């Protein structure tokens, strides 16, 4: 068995235990083990052979024995025994948005449904609406969710998994003799929220030793192709990675071509033809040149030179989707996109007061170390019990700790006191106005009942945005990539309301959210919506997720003046005061 197969069995066991109703700690132990093996950069068989299974995070003696059983026998007796009680096919139902373990167990025990296809058939036939707390509306929503799963059930990888992996591989390739430059290419360099496979580029004169190293990396499961300038492999986690090597003097055209998008490249080639040039990944060539293959090549060792040949300003990879960037460049109207260096604060984070892992002071010190000038502490509000949400009494206790931390941080850094307040299922807000008025900054968020009908969930978010004490809506739709699409919001109405109420909308930088999504950011820029790019950090390490949010903002053409956490503190405080909160 390989890494993927072992990880899948542990993941299935976790889900089957959840459906059975086992204690959460047992479920989580298998789930964490699955994730650790999925992320393992070595063949698990080799790890077993050298006796290092318990060195894998989350793998203790009991789970190590189960891994050994799978690797030596090709099966797991515990899984087989569990499968007699909980059919493994039930696990597929958990991929349906809004369908949790308890409901899956209910439809299995009540109706004898064991597969997703049977569930779909039963729902369309009206057989689920009689179940407790189901009803016709919930049944109809379930049908739509199954249809959505069928539409989106592809093999694309979330950027939060693909980006770190690509960086790890490049870090291995960079020290090799002869390597001059390395880069990520394709949709991953354009920072799309999911990618099909990973494209990597290397500049070097001698490709052979680099290719040999690449195809023989410990994380490689199989080799799909191994040529002189291109190789393709499948990793232990199932992801395909392609590597191309060309000389440094052709780096600009190579990087541009393989970054894409296809439509952007077509436009570049059209511009080249208007100048009597042919453009491919190797070079520009005059179309009327009668000489040899290399007689009049125009080489570009950087992308900047490529765009100069075309009489264009440099276009950032995050814009290259043929969504008007060529026209804007030709007309001198490319936006000055927000850059990560401009971000001077984070307005959304959690501490040990709710579900965070670090103290107020630790979060402040980590933010300052990353160049920030101020932060807002926004722990969850009281009704979100699963996150240890704060009552008003605890809020005022927290205020004392924030004051002490401010004293310790000194005058060059400021900690503001805020909350991430729940927009409750009935549409009411979790705190009264007199509580909100005492806080420096108020976030409102949807976490529960995201599957409510459109009219109901829209009423909830509109109620929050029209409250003068609410300064920002965090992760507006509540989506989680890749499986939870989020609330059924009319985003045009949300964006227009944000303008009229002066409500800031968040671009949540956590790669599982990226909410607002890039298309909504683009429309927000057209309407004049104020945005904030935040990490929603629960640990200091999560401040490092900021670049995902900045890239999403860039893909939506967001500029620095429209991103409020690029503002100095005085400007933000003036805005909040003038807003009348």
Coordinates of C-alpha atoms in Angstrom, one line a residue:
X1 CA 0.0 0.0 0.0
X2 CA 1.2 3.6 -0.7
X3 CA 0.7 6.8 1.2
X4 CA -2.6 7.7 -0.5
X5 CA -4.1 4.3 0.2
X6 CA -3.1 4.3 3.9
X7 CA -4.3 7.9 4.3
X8 CA -7.6 7.2 2.7
X9 CA -8.3 4.2 4.9
X10 CA -7.6 6.3 8.0
X11 CA -9.8 9.1 6.6
X12 CA -12.6 6.6 5.9
X13 CA -12.3 5.1 9.4
X14 CA -12.6 8.6 10.9
X15 CA -15.8 9.3 8.9
X16 CA -17.3 5.9 9.7
X17 CA -16.6 6.4 13.4
X18 CA -18.3 9.9 13.1
X19 CA -21.3 8.4 11.5
X20 CA -21.5 5.7 14.2
X21 CA -21.4 8.4 16.8
X22 CA -18.0 7.7 18.5
X23 CA -16.4 10.3 20.7
X24 CA -14.9 13.2 18.8
X25 CA -11.4 12.6 20.1
X26 CA -11.3 9.1 18.5
X27 CA -12.6 10.5 15.3
X28 CA -10.0 13.3 15.3
X29 CA -7.1 10.9 16.0
X30 CA -7.7 9.0 12.8
X31 CA -8.4 12.2 10.8
X32 CA -5.1 13.8 12.0
X33 CA -3.3 10.6 11.2
X34 CA -4.7 10.7 7.6
X35 CA -3.7 14.3 7.1
X36 CA -0.2 13.7 8.4
X37 CA 0.4 10.7 6.0
X38 CA -1.1 12.7 3.1
X39 CA 1.4 15.5 3.8
X40 CA 4.3 13.1 4.3
X41 CA 7.2 13.8 1.9
X42 CA 8.5 10.2 2.1
X43 CA 7.3 6.8 1.1
X44 CA 5.5 5.4 4.2
X45 CA 6.9 2.0 3.4
X46 CA 10.4 3.3 3.8
X47 CA 9.5 5.1 7.0
X48 CA 8.1 1.8 8.3
X49 CA 11.3 -0.1 7.3
X50 CA 13.5 2.2 9.3
X51 CA 11.2 2.0 12.3
X52 CA 10.2 5.7 12.3
X53 CA 6.4 5.5 12.0
X54 CA 5.9 7.0 15.5
X55 CA 8.0 10.0 14.3
X56 CA 5.1 11.0 12.1
X57 CA 3.0 13.7 13.8
X58 CA -0.1 12.2 15.4
X59 CA 1.0 8.6 15.0
X60 CA 1.4 6.8 18.3
X61 CA 2.0 3.1 19.0
X62 CA -1.6 2.0 18.3
X63 CA -1.9 3.7 14.9
X64 CA 1.7 2.7 14.0
X65 CA 0.6 -0.9 14.5
X66 CA -2.4 -0.4 12.2
X67 CA -0.1 1.1 9.6
X68 CA 2.2 -1.8 9.9
X69 CA -0.7 -4.2 9.4
X70 CA -1.8 -2.4 6.2
X71 CA 1.7 -2.3 4.8
X72 CA 2.4 -5.9 5.5
X73 CA -1.0 -7.5 4.7
X74 CA -2.7 -4.9 2.4
X75 CA -5.7 -4.5 4.6
X76 CA -6.9 -3.4 8.1
X77 CA -9.0 -5.8 10.2
X78 CA -10.4 -2.9 12.2
X79 CA -11.7 -1.2 9.0
X80 CA -13.2 -4.5 7.8
X81 CA -15.0 -5.0 11.1
X82 CA -16.2 -1.4 11.2
X83 CA -17.4 -1.8 7.6
X84 CA -19.8 -4.5 8.6
X85 CA -21.6 -2.0 10.9
X86 CA -21.2 1.2 8.9
X87 CA -21.1 0.7 5.1
X88 CA -18.1 2.5 3.6
X89 CA -20.3 3.9 0.9
X90 CA -21.9 6.2 3.5
X91 CA -18.7 8.2 3.6
X92 CA -19.4 9.6 0.1
X93 CA -22.6 11.2 1.5
X94 CA -20.5 13.4 3.8
X95 CA -19.2 15.3 0.7
X96 CA -22.7 16.7 0.2
X97 CA -22.9 20.2 1.6
X98 CA -25.1 20.3 4.7
X99 CA -25.1 16.6 5.3
X100 CA -23.4 15.6 8.5
X101 CA -22.7 12.3 10.2
X102 CA -25.9 12.3 12.2
X103 CA -28.1 12.8 9.2
X104 CA -26.2 10.2 7.2
X105 CA -26.8 7.7 10.0
X106 CA -30.4 8.6 10.1
X107 CA -31.1 8.0 6.4
X108 CA -29.2 4.7 6.6
X109 CA -31.0 3.4 9.6
X110 CA -34.4 4.7 8.7
X111 CA -34.5 4.3 5.0
X112 CA -31.7 1.8 4.3
X113 CA -29.9 4.2 2.0
X114 CA -26.3 3.3 1.6
X115 CA -25.1 5.2 -1.5
X116 CA -25.1 8.7 -2.8
X117 CA -27.1 7.6 -5.9
X118 CA -29.8 6.1 -3.7
X119 CA -29.9 9.3 -1.6
X120 CA -30.3 11.4 -4.7
X121 CA -33.1 9.1 -6.0
X122 CA -34.9 9.1 -2.6
X123 CA -34.7 12.9 -2.3
X124 CA -36.0 13.5 -5.8
X125 CA -38.9 11.1 -5.0
X126 CA -39.8 13.0 -1.9
X127 CA -38.9 10.2 0.6
X128 CA -36.7 12.3 2.9
X129 CA -39.1 15.1 3.9
X130 CA -40.8 13.0 6.5
X131 CA -37.6 12.5 8.5
X132 CA -37.3 14.6 11.7
X133 CA -36.2 18.2 11.1
X134 CA -36.1 17.6 7.3
X135 CA -39.1 18.9 5.4
X136 CA -39.7 19.6 1.8
X137 CA -37.4 22.7 1.7
X138 CA -34.5 20.9 3.2
X139 CA -35.1 18.0 0.9
X140 CA -35.0 20.3 -2.1
X141 CA -31.8 21.9 -0.9
X142 CA -30.2 18.5 -0.5
X143 CA -31.0 17.7 -4.2
X144 CA -29.3 20.9 -5.2
X145 CA -26.3 20.1 -3.0
X146 CA -25.9 16.7 -4.6
X147 CA -26.1 18.3 -8.1
X148 CA -23.5 20.8 -7.1
X149 CA -21.2 18.0 -5.9
X150 CA -21.6 16.2 -9.2
X151 CA -20.6 19.4 -11.0
X152 CA -17.6 20.3 -8.9
X153 CA -16.3 16.8 -8.2
X154 CA -13.1 17.2 -10.2
X155 CA -9.5 16.5 -9.3
X156 CA -8.4 20.1 -8.8
X157 CA -6.2 20.8 -5.8
X158 CA -6.8 23.8 -3.4
X159 CA -4.1 26.4 -3.6
X160 CA -3.4 26.0 0.1
X161 CA -2.2 22.5 -0.6
X162 CA -0.5 23.1 -4.0
X163 CA 1.5 26.3 -3.1
X164 CA 3.5 25.0 -0.1
X165 CA 4.2 21.8 -1.9
X166 CA 5.5 23.6 -5.0
X167 CA 7.8 25.8 -2.8
X168 CA 9.2 22.7 -1.0
X169 CA 10.1 21.1 -4.4
X170 CA 11.7 24.3 -5.7
X171 CA 13.7 24.5 -2.4
X172 CA 15.1 21.1 -3.2
X173 CA 16.0 22.0 -6.8
X174 CA 17.5 25.5 -6.2
X175 CA 20.8 24.2 -4.6
X176 CA 21.5 21.8 -7.5
X177 CA 24.6 22.6 -9.6
X178 CA 23.8 24.7 -12.6
X179 CA 20.5 26.0 -11.4
X180 CA 20.2 29.8 -12.0
X181 CA 16.5 30.5 -11.4
X182 CA 13.4 28.6 -10.4
X183 CA 9.7 29.5 -10.5
X184 CA 6.2 28.3 -10.1
X185 CA 4.2 28.6 -13.4
X186 CA 0.7 27.9 -14.6
X187 CA -2.5 28.7 -12.7
X188 CA -0.6 28.3 -9.5
X189 CA 1.5 31.3 -10.3
X190 CA -1.6 33.2 -11.3
X191 CA -2.9 32.2 -7.8
X192 CA -6.2 30.7 -8.8
X193 CA -8.0 29.2 -5.8
X194 CA -7.5 25.6 -7.2
X195 CA -5.2 24.1 -9.7
X196 CA -5.1 21.0 -11.9
X197 CA -1.4 20.2 -11.7
X198 CA 1.8 21.9 -10.6
X199 CA 4.0 23.5 -13.3
X200 CA 7.6 24.2 -12.2
X201 CA 10.4 26.0 -14.2
X202 CA 14.1 25.9 -13.9
X203 CA 16.7 28.0 -15.8
X204 CA 19.9 26.0 -16.4
X205 CA 22.2 25.1 -19.3
X206 CA 22.4 21.4 -18.4
X207 CA 19.0 20.0 -17.8
X208 CA 19.9 16.3 -17.5
X209 CA 21.1 16.1 -13.9
X210 CA 18.2 18.3 -12.8
X211 CA 15.7 16.1 -14.5
X212 CA 17.3 13.0 -13.0
X213 CA 17.1 14.4 -9.5
X214 CA 13.5 15.5 -10.0
X215 CA 12.2 12.1 -11.1
X216 CA 14.0 10.4 -8.3
X217 CA 12.9 12.5 -5.4
X218 CA 11.6 10.5 -2.4
X219 CA 8.1 12.1 -2.7
X220 CA 7.7 10.7 -6.3
X221 CA 5.4 7.7 -6.6
X222 CA 5.6 7.3 -10.4
X223 CA 7.1 8.9 -13.5
X224 CA 4.8 9.9 -16.3
X225 CA 7.5 11.3 -18.5
X226 CA 11.2 11.8 -18.5
X227 CA 12.6 13.9 -21.4
X228 CA 15.6 16.2 -22.0
X229 CA 13.8 19.4 -21.1
X230 CA 10.5 18.2 -19.6
X231 CA 9.6 15.6 -17.0
X232 CA 6.3 14.7 -15.3
X233 CA 5.8 12.8 -12.1
X234 CA 2.9 11.8 -9.8
X235 CA 3.7 12.4 -6.1
X236 CA 2.8 10.2 -3.2
X237 CA -0.2 12.4 -2.5
X238 CA -1.5 11.9 -6.0
X239 CA -0.6 15.4 -7.4
X240 CA 1.0 15.7 -10.8
X241 CA 4.0 17.9 -11.1
X242 CA 5.6 19.0 -14.4
X243 CA 9.1 20.4 -14.7
X244 CA 10.6 22.2 -17.6
X245 CA 14.3 23.4 -18.0
X246 CA 15.6 26.0 -20.5
X247 CA 18.6 28.2 -20.7
X248 CA 18.5 31.5 -18.7
X249 CA 18.6 33.6 -21.9
X250 CA 15.1 32.3 -22.8
X251 CA 13.7 32.6 -19.2
X252 CA 11.3 35.5 -19.9
X253 CA 9.4 33.9 -22.8
X254 CA 9.4 30.5 -21.1
X255 CA 8.0 31.9 -17.8
X256 CA 5.4 34.0 -19.6
X257 CA 4.3 31.2 -21.9
X258 CA 3.9 28.6 -19.1
X259 CA 2.3 31.0 -16.7
X260 CA -0.6 31.7 -19.0
X261 CA -3.4 32.0 -19.1
X262 CA -4.0 30.6 -22.5
X263 CA -6.3 33.5 -23.4
X264 CA -3.7 36.1 -22.2
X265 CA -1.0 34.4 -24.2
X266 CA -3.2 34.5 -27.4
X267 CA -3.5 38.2 -26.9
X268 CA 0.2 38.6 -26.5
X269 CA 0.9 36.7 -29.7
X270 CA -1.7 38.8 -31.6
X271 CA 0.2 42.0 -30.5
X272 CA 3.5 40.4 -31.6
X273 CA 2.1 39.6 -35.0
X274 CA 1.0 43.2 -35.5
X275 CA 4.7 44.1 -35.0
X276 CA 5.8 41.4 -37.6
X277 CA 6.9 39.0 -34.8
X278 CA 6.1 35.5 -33.9
X279 CA 6.1 34.6 -30.2
X280 CA 6.5 31.3 -28.5
X281 CA 8.0 29.9 -25.3
X282 CA 11.5 30.2 -26.8
X283 CA 11.8 33.7 -28.4
X284 CA 10.3 36.3 -30.7
X285 CA 11.1 35.7 -34.3
X286 CA 10.4 38.1 -37.3
X287 CA 7.7 36.6 -39.4
X288 CA 9.3 37.8 -42.6
X289 CA 12.8 36.5 -41.7
X290 CA 14.2 34.2 -44.4
X291 CA 17.3 33.2 -42.5
X292 CA 18.0 30.2 -40.3
X293 CA 16.0 29.2 -37.3
X294 CA 18.1 31.3 -34.9
X295 CA 19.2 34.0 -37.3
X296 CA 17.0 36.9 -36.0
X297 CA 15.6 35.6 -32.7
X298 CA 14.8 38.2 -30.0
X299 CA 15.6 36.6 -26.7
X300 CA 14.1 37.7 -23.4
X301 CA 15.8 36.7 -20.2
X302 CA 13.0 38.3 -18.2
X303 CA 9.3 38.8 -18.5
X304 CA 9.8 42.6 -18.2
X305 CA 11.8 42.4 -21.5
X306 CA 9.1 40.4 -23.2
X307 CA 6.5 43.1 -22.3
X308 CA 8.9 45.8 -23.4
X309 CA 9.2 44.3 -26.9
X310 CA 5.4 44.4 -27.1
X311 CA 5.4 48.0 -25.9
X312 CA 3.4 47.1 -22.8
X313 CA 4.0 47.8 -19.1
X314 CA 4.7 44.7 -17.0
X315 CA 1.5 42.8 -16.2
X316 CA 1.5 40.9 -12.9
X317 CA 0.7 37.2 -13.2
X318 CA -2.4 37.6 -11.0
X319 CA -4.0 39.7 -13.7
X320 CA -3.3 37.5 -16.7
X321 CA -6.7 36.1 -17.4
X322 CA -7.7 38.2 -20.4
X323 CA -10.2 40.1 -18.4
X324 CA -9.3 43.5 -19.7
X325 CA -5.7 43.7 -18.5
X326 CA -4.3 44.0 -22.1
X327 CA -6.6 46.9 -22.9
X328 CA -5.8 48.6 -19.6
X329 CA -2.1 48.2 -20.3
X330 CA -2.4 49.6 -23.8
X331 CA -4.3 52.6 -22.5
X332 CA -2.0 53.2 -19.6
X333 CA -4.7 52.3 -17.1
X334 CA -3.4 49.3 -15.3
X335 CA -4.4 49.6 -11.6
X336 CA -1.7 50.0 -9.0
X337 CA -2.5 46.7 -7.3
X338 CA -2.2 46.2 -3.6
X339 CA 1.1 44.8 -2.5
X340 CA 1.8 42.7 0.6
X341 CA 4.3 45.3 1.7
X342 CA 1.5 47.9 2.0
X343 CA -0.4 45.8 4.6
X344 CA 0.2 47.5 8.0
X345 CA -2.4 45.8 10.1
X346 CA -4.7 42.8 10.6
X347 CA -8.2 43.4 11.7
X348 CA -9.4 39.8 12.4
X349 CA -7.7 37.3 14.7
X350 CA -8.4 35.1 17.7
X351 CA -6.6 34.4 21.0
X352 CA -6.9 32.0 23.9
X353 CA -9.9 33.9 25.0
X354 CA -12.0 32.0 22.4
X355 CA -10.6 29.4 20.0
X356 CA -7.1 30.8 19.4
X357 CA -3.9 29.2 20.6
X358 CA -1.9 32.3 21.6
X359 CA -2.3 35.2 24.0
X360 CA -3.1 38.8 23.1
X361 CA 0.5 39.8 23.7
X362 CA 1.9 36.9 21.7
X363 CA -0.3 37.8 18.7
X364 CA 0.7 41.5 19.0
X365 CA 4.4 40.7 19.1
X366 CA 4.2 38.3 16.1
X367 CA 2.3 41.0 14.1
X368 CA 4.9 43.6 14.9
X369 CA 7.7 41.3 14.0
X370 CA 6.0 41.0 10.5
X371 CA 6.1 44.8 10.1
X372 CA 2.5 45.6 11.2
X373 CA 1.7 48.8 13.1
X374 CA -1.6 47.8 14.7
X375 CA -4.0 44.9 15.1
X376 CA -7.6 44.2 16.3
X377 CA -8.3 41.4 18.6
X378 CA -11.6 39.9 17.5
X379 CA -12.5 36.8 19.5
X380 CA -15.8 35.1 18.9
X381 CA -19.0 36.2 20.6
X382 CA -21.1 34.3 23.1
X383 CA -23.5 32.2 21.0
X384 CA -20.7 30.4 19.2
X385 CA -20.2 28.0 22.0
X386 CA -18.1 25.6 20.0
X387 CA -15.5 28.4 19.8
X388 CA -15.7 29.4 23.5
X389 CA -17.3 32.7 22.5
X390 CA -17.1 35.6 24.9
X391 CA -20.0 37.0 27.0
X392 CA -20.0 40.8 27.6
X393 CA -18.6 40.2 31.0
X394 CA -15.6 38.3 29.6
X395 CA -15.2 41.0 26.9
X396 CA -14.6 43.6 29.6
X397 CA -12.1 41.2 31.3
X398 CA -10.3 40.8 28.0
X399 CA -10.2 44.6 27.7
X400 CA -8.0 44.7 30.8
X401 CA -5.5 42.3 29.2
X402 CA -5.5 44.3 26.0
X403 CA -4.7 47.4 28.0
X404 CA -1.8 45.7 29.7
X405 CA -0.5 44.4 26.4
X406 CA -0.7 47.8 24.9
X407 CA 1.4 49.2 27.8
X408 CA 4.0 46.5 27.2
X409 CA 4.1 47.0 23.4
X410 CA 4.8 50.7 23.8
X411 CA 3.8 53.7 21.7
X412 CA 4.9 52.3 18.3
X413 CA 2.2 49.6 18.2
X414 CA -1.5 49.6 19.0
X415 CA -3.9 46.8 19.9
X416 CA -7.6 47.6 19.4
X417 CA -10.4 45.7 21.1
X418 CA -13.0 44.2 18.9
X419 CA -15.2 41.1 18.4
X420 CA -16.2 38.7 15.7
X421 CA -19.9 38.8 16.5
X422 CA -22.2 36.0 15.3
X423 CA -25.2 36.8 13.0
X424 CA -27.5 34.4 14.6
X425 CA -29.8 32.0 12.7
X426 CA -32.9 34.2 13.5
X427 CA -31.2 37.3 12.1
X428 CA -30.5 39.0 15.4
X429 CA -27.0 40.0 16.4
X430 CA -25.1 38.4 19.3
X431 CA -24.5 41.6 21.3
X432 CA -26.7 44.5 22.1
X433 CA -25.8 47.9 20.7
X434 CA -24.6 49.2 24.0
X435 CA -22.0 46.5 24.1
X436 CA -20.9 47.1 20.5
X437 CA -20.6 50.9 21.2
X438 CA -17.8 50.2 23.7
X439 CA -15.6 48.3 21.3
X440 CA -13.1 49.8 18.9
X441 CA -14.0 47.6 16.0
X442 CA -16.9 45.2 15.3
X443 CA -17.0 42.3 12.8
X444 CA -20.2 40.4 12.0
X445 CA -20.0 36.9 10.6
X446 CA -22.1 34.0 9.4
X447 CA -21.0 30.7 10.8
X448 CA -24.3 28.8 11.5
X449 CA -27.3 27.9 9.4
X450 CA -25.5 28.7 6.1
X451 CA -28.0 26.5 4.3
X452 CA -31.0 28.7 5.1
X453 CA -33.1 29.8 2.1
X454 CA -31.9 32.7 0.1
X455 CA -34.4 35.2 1.5
X456 CA -33.7 34.2 5.1
X457 CA -29.9 34.3 4.9
X458 CA -29.9 37.6 3.0
X459 CA -32.1 39.2 5.7
X460 CA -29.6 38.1 8.3
X461 CA -26.6 39.7 6.5
X462 CA -28.6 42.9 5.6
X463 CA -29.6 43.3 9.2
X464 CA -25.9 43.2 10.3
X465 CA -24.8 45.6 7.5
X466 CA -27.4 48.2 8.4
X467 CA -26.4 48.2 12.1
X468 CA -24.2 51.3 12.5
X469 CA -22.0 49.6 15.0
X470 CA -20.9 46.8 12.5
X471 CA -17.7 47.9 10.8
X472 CA -16.9 44.8 8.7
X473 CA -18.4 41.6 7.4
X474 CA -15.9 38.7 7.6
X475 CA -15.7 35.9 5.1
X476 CA -19.1 37.0 3.8
X477 CA -20.4 33.7 2.2
X478 CA -18.9 31.4 4.9
X479 CA -17.6 29.1 2.2
X480 CA -14.9 26.5 2.9
X481 CA -12.8 25.1 0.0
X482 CA -13.2 22.7 -1.6
X483 CA -16.4 21.3 -0.4
X484 CA -18.6 24.0 1.2
X485 CA -20.0 26.6 -1.2
X486 CA -21.3 28.9 1.5
X487 CA -24.5 30.8 2.0
X488 CA -26.8 31.6 -0.9
X489 CA -26.2 35.4 -1.0
X490 CA -27.1 37.9 -3.7
X491 CA -23.5 39.3 -3.8
X492 CA -24.5 42.3 -6.0
X493 CA -26.9 43.4 -3.3
X494 CA -24.3 42.7 -0.6
X495 CA -21.7 44.8 -2.4
X496 CA -24.1 47.7 -3.1
X497 CA -25.2 47.7 0.5
X498 CA -21.6 47.8 1.6
X499 CA -21.2 51.0 -0.3
X500 CA -24.3 52.7 1.1
X501 CA -23.6 51.6 4.7
X502 CA -19.8 52.1 4.5
X503 CA -19.4 48.5 5.7
X504 CA -15.9 47.0 5.0
X505 CA -15.9 43.6 3.4
X506 CA -13.2 41.1 4.2
X507 CA -11.0 39.1 1.9
X508 CA -10.2 36.2 4.2
X509 CA -6.6 35.1 3.4
X510 CA -7.0 31.6 4.8
X511 CA -6.7 29.5 1.7
X512 CA -9.6 27.4 2.8
X513 CA -11.8 30.5 2.6
X514 CA -10.5 33.1 0.1
X515 CA -13.8 34.8 0.7
X516 CA -14.5 37.3 -0.9
X517 CA -13.5 35.5 -4.0
X518 CA -11.7 37.3 -6.8
X519 CA -14.7 37.9 -9.0
X520 CA -16.5 39.6 -6.1
X521 CA -13.4 41.7 -5.4
X522 CA -13.5 42.9 -9.0
X523 CA -17.1 44.0 -8.7
X524 CA -16.3 45.6 -5.4
X525 CA -13.7 47.7 -7.0
X526 CA -16.1 48.9 -9.7
X527 CA -18.7 49.9 -7.0
X528 CA -16.2 51.5 -4.6
X529 CA -16.5 49.0 -1.7
X530 CA -13.8 49.2 1.0
X531 CA -12.0 45.9 1.7
X532 CA -9.7 44.4 4.3
X533 CA -7.3 41.5 3.8
X534 CA -7.1 39.5 7.1
X535 CA -5.6 36.2 8.1
X536 CA -8.3 35.2 10.6
X537 CA -5.3 33.9 12.5
X538 CA -5.8 31.5 15.4
X539 CA -2.0 31.1 15.8
X540 CA 0.9 33.3 15.0
X541 CA 2.0 31.1 12.2
X542 CA -1.2 31.9 10.3
X543 CA -0.1 35.4 9.8
X544 CA 2.0 33.8 7.0
X545 CA -1.2 33.2 5.1
X546 CA -1.5 36.9 4.1
X547 CA 0.0 36.4 0.6
X548 CA -3.0 34.3 -0.4
X549 CA -5.4 37.1 0.5
X550 CA -3.2 39.7 -1.3
X551 CA -3.1 37.5 -4.4
X552 CA -6.9 37.2 -4.3
X553 CA -7.2 41.0 -4.0
X554 CA -4.9 41.4 -7.0
X555 CA -6.9 39.0 -9.1
X556 CA -9.8 41.3 -8.4
X557 CA -7.8 44.4 -9.4
X558 CA -7.9 45.8 -5.8
X559 CA -5.8 48.9 -5.1
X560 CA -4.1 50.0 -1.9
X561 CA -6.4 52.9 -1.2
X562 CA -9.4 50.6 -1.2
X563 CA -7.8 48.2 1.3
X564 CA -8.3 49.7 4.8
X565 CA -5.6 47.7 6.5
X566 CA -3.1 49.4 4.3
X567 CA -4.1 52.7 6.0
X568 CA -2.3 54.2 8.9
X569 CA -4.1 53.8 12.2
X570 CA -5.1 57.5 12.4
X571 CA -6.9 57.3 9.0
X572 CA -8.8 54.1 10.0
X573 CA -9.9 55.7 13.3
X574 CA -11.0 58.8 11.5
X575 CA -13.1 56.7 9.0
X576 CA -14.7 54.8 11.9
X577 CA -15.5 58.1 13.7
X578 CA -17.0 59.7 10.6
X579 CA -19.0 56.6 9.9
X580 CA -20.8 57.4 13.1
X581 CA -20.2 54.1 15.0

